[in-house]
Short mmCIF file of C-alpha atoms in Angstrom, two decimals:
data_model
loop_
_atom_site.label_atom_id
_atom_site.label_comp_id
_atom_site.label_asym_id
_atom_site.label_seq_id
_atom_site.Cartn_x
_atom_site.Cartn_y
_atom_site.Cartn_z
CA MET Q 88 80.79 76.07 110.53
CA GLN Q 89 84.56 75.93 110.17
CA LEU Q 90 87.39 74.17 111.95
CA HIS Q 91 90.00 76.41 113.54
CA ASP Q 92 92.73 75.87 110.95
CA SER Q 93 90.58 75.74 107.84
CA SER Q 94 88.73 78.25 105.70
CA ASP Q 95 86.61 75.50 104.13
CA LEU Q 96 82.96 75.36 105.09
CA LEU Q 97 82.35 71.99 106.77
CA GLY Q 98 78.69 72.13 107.62
CA MET Q 99 75.59 74.09 108.38
CA TYR Q 100 72.41 73.93 110.37
CA ALA Q 101 69.61 76.31 111.15
CA LEU Q 102 67.16 77.16 113.83
CA MET Q 103 63.69 76.91 112.33
CA ARG Q 104 60.04 76.71 113.31
CA ILE Q 105 60.87 79.45 115.77
CA ARG Q 106 57.96 80.10 118.12
CA ALA Q 107 59.42 82.71 120.46
CA ASP Q 108 56.06 83.32 122.13
CA MET Q 109 55.96 79.62 123.08
CA GLY Q 110 59.67 79.38 123.90
CA SER Q 111 60.18 76.65 121.32
CA VAL Q 112 62.58 76.22 118.41
CA GLU Q 113 63.68 73.40 116.13
CA MET Q 114 67.18 72.37 115.02
CA GLY Q 115 67.02 71.67 111.31
CA HIS Q 116 68.66 71.48 107.91
CA VAL Q 117 71.73 69.79 109.38
CA ILE Q 118 74.31 69.20 106.67
CA TYR Q 119 77.84 68.09 107.53
CA THR Q 120 80.73 67.14 105.27
CA ARG Q 121 82.21 63.70 105.83
CA GLU Q 122 85.13 65.36 107.63
CA LEU Q 123 82.79 66.91 110.19
CA GLN Q 124 80.41 63.99 110.63
CA ARG Q 125 80.84 62.08 113.88
CA SER Q 126 83.57 64.48 115.06
CA ARG Q 127 84.21 66.27 118.32
CA GLN Q 128 83.62 69.56 116.49
CA ALA Q 129 80.17 68.47 115.30
CA THR Q 130 79.18 67.57 118.85
CA GLU Q 131 80.57 70.84 120.16
CA ALA Q 132 78.63 72.82 117.54
CA GLN Q 133 75.40 71.10 118.62
CA TYR Q 134 76.23 71.75 122.28
CA LEU Q 135 76.87 75.44 121.59
CA MET Q 136 73.56 75.81 119.77
CA ALA Q 137 71.62 74.07 122.55
CA ARG Q 138 73.32 76.28 125.12
CA HIS Q 139 72.35 79.33 123.08
CA VAL Q 140 68.73 78.15 122.85
CA PHE Q 141 68.36 77.57 126.57
CA GLU Q 142 70.74 80.06 128.18
CA ASP Q 143 70.78 83.04 125.81
CA LEU Q 144 67.30 82.84 124.30
CA GLY Q 145 65.66 81.38 127.41
CA TYR Q 146 63.58 78.88 125.45
CA ARG Q 147 61.67 76.03 127.13
CA ARG Q 148 61.81 73.49 124.31
CA TYR Q 149 64.39 72.49 121.70
CA GLU Q 150 63.13 70.19 118.96
CA TRP Q 151 64.73 67.84 116.45
CA LYS Q 152 62.72 66.23 113.69
CA CYS Q 153 63.86 63.83 111.01
CA ASP Q 154 62.69 61.36 108.43
CA SER Q 155 61.92 58.10 110.24
CA LEU Q 156 64.18 56.33 107.72
CA ASN Q 157 67.16 58.56 108.56
CA ALA Q 158 68.90 56.29 111.07
CA PRO Q 159 72.02 58.52 111.44
CA SER Q 160 69.88 61.55 112.33
CA ARG Q 161 67.80 59.55 114.81
CA ALA Q 162 70.97 58.21 116.44
CA ALA Q 163 72.53 61.69 116.61
CA ALA Q 164 69.46 63.17 118.30
CA LEU Q 165 69.44 60.45 120.95
CA ARG Q 166 73.22 60.64 121.43
CA LEU Q 167 73.02 64.40 122.00
CA GLY Q 168 70.36 64.01 124.69
CA PHE Q 169 67.14 64.59 122.79
CA LYS Q 170 64.28 62.34 123.90
CA ALA Q 171 62.05 60.56 121.40
CA GLU Q 172 58.50 61.86 121.44
CA GLY Q 173 56.86 59.89 118.66
CA ARG Q 174 56.22 59.57 114.98
CA PHE Q 175 53.96 61.66 112.76
CA ARG Q 176 52.77 59.07 110.28
CA ASN Q 177 52.24 60.16 106.67
CA ASP Q 178 53.52 63.56 107.73
CA MET Q 179 54.44 64.71 104.24
CA VAL Q 180 55.24 63.69 100.70
CA TYR Q 181 58.97 64.01 100.20
CA LYS Q 182 60.97 63.04 97.11
CA GLY Q 183 57.95 61.25 95.70
CA ARG Q 184 57.22 59.11 98.75
CA THR Q 185 55.21 59.37 101.91
CA ARG Q 186 57.45 60.37 104.79
CA ASP Q 187 56.93 59.62 108.45
CA THR Q 188 58.61 62.17 110.73
CA ASP Q 189 60.14 61.30 114.10
CA TRP Q 190 60.08 64.00 116.78
CA PHE Q 191 62.64 64.50 119.55
CA SER Q 192 63.11 67.24 122.13
CA ILE Q 193 65.11 68.57 125.04
CA LEU Q 194 63.17 70.58 127.63
CA ASP Q 195 64.60 73.37 129.73
CA SER Q 196 64.19 71.18 132.83
CA GLU Q 197 66.35 68.50 131.16
CA TRP Q 198 69.01 70.91 129.89
CA PRO Q 199 71.21 71.02 133.04
CA ALA Q 200 71.80 67.24 132.96
CA VAL Q 201 72.25 67.21 129.16
CA LYS Q 202 74.66 70.14 129.42
CA GLU Q 203 76.74 68.44 132.14
CA ARG Q 204 76.98 65.24 130.10
CA LEU Q 205 78.04 67.10 126.93
CA GLU Q 206 80.58 69.24 128.79
CA THR Q 207 82.06 66.16 130.46
CA TRP Q 208 82.48 64.47 127.09
CA LEU Q 209 83.84 67.59 125.38
CA ASP Q 210 86.40 68.23 128.13
CA ASP Q 211 90.01 68.02 126.91
CA ASP Q 212 90.72 65.32 129.53
CA ASN Q 213 88.37 63.02 127.61
CA PHE Q 214 90.65 63.07 124.55
CA ASP Q 215 94.14 61.68 124.12
CA GLN Q 216 97.04 63.44 122.38
CA ASP Q 217 95.75 62.17 119.01
CA GLY Q 218 92.27 63.56 119.61
CA MET Q 219 90.70 60.16 120.22
CA GLN Q 220 87.95 60.02 122.83
CA ARG Q 221 88.60 58.09 126.02
CA ARG Q 222 84.89 57.64 126.82
CA ARG Q 223 81.95 57.64 124.47
CA LEU Q 224 79.28 60.29 124.99
CA GLN Q 225 76.80 57.52 125.83
CA ASP Q 226 79.08 56.52 128.74
CA CYS Q 227 79.34 60.00 130.29
#
């Protein structure tokens, strides 16, 4: 992922746990540099991937999972329109500790409303000449 005027890599993510026969895929391995975190470009990248999942691939379910202790990831999932589904307790051992995993999803039936909200927020009219948002995504 790169910004328009930069050749520096600013982040990455992957589609994983792809179950094409079930129409389900997970967003995962999200890594953003500080420059990209909490930016318009990061939100747009997530929007573009969700649009690809639902509109190009025709999937029914888009998942997001994260460590239950990862508050920024949980907040990002909710902000982007994923709905909390629950917690898998003692899901795995990770970095020498037991990890609980929180599950989130967007369903194809929810995508039109999520899409409209993201597009409204991403619209140029929502940003001033300095690139600052006029309304928060939560308020769209």
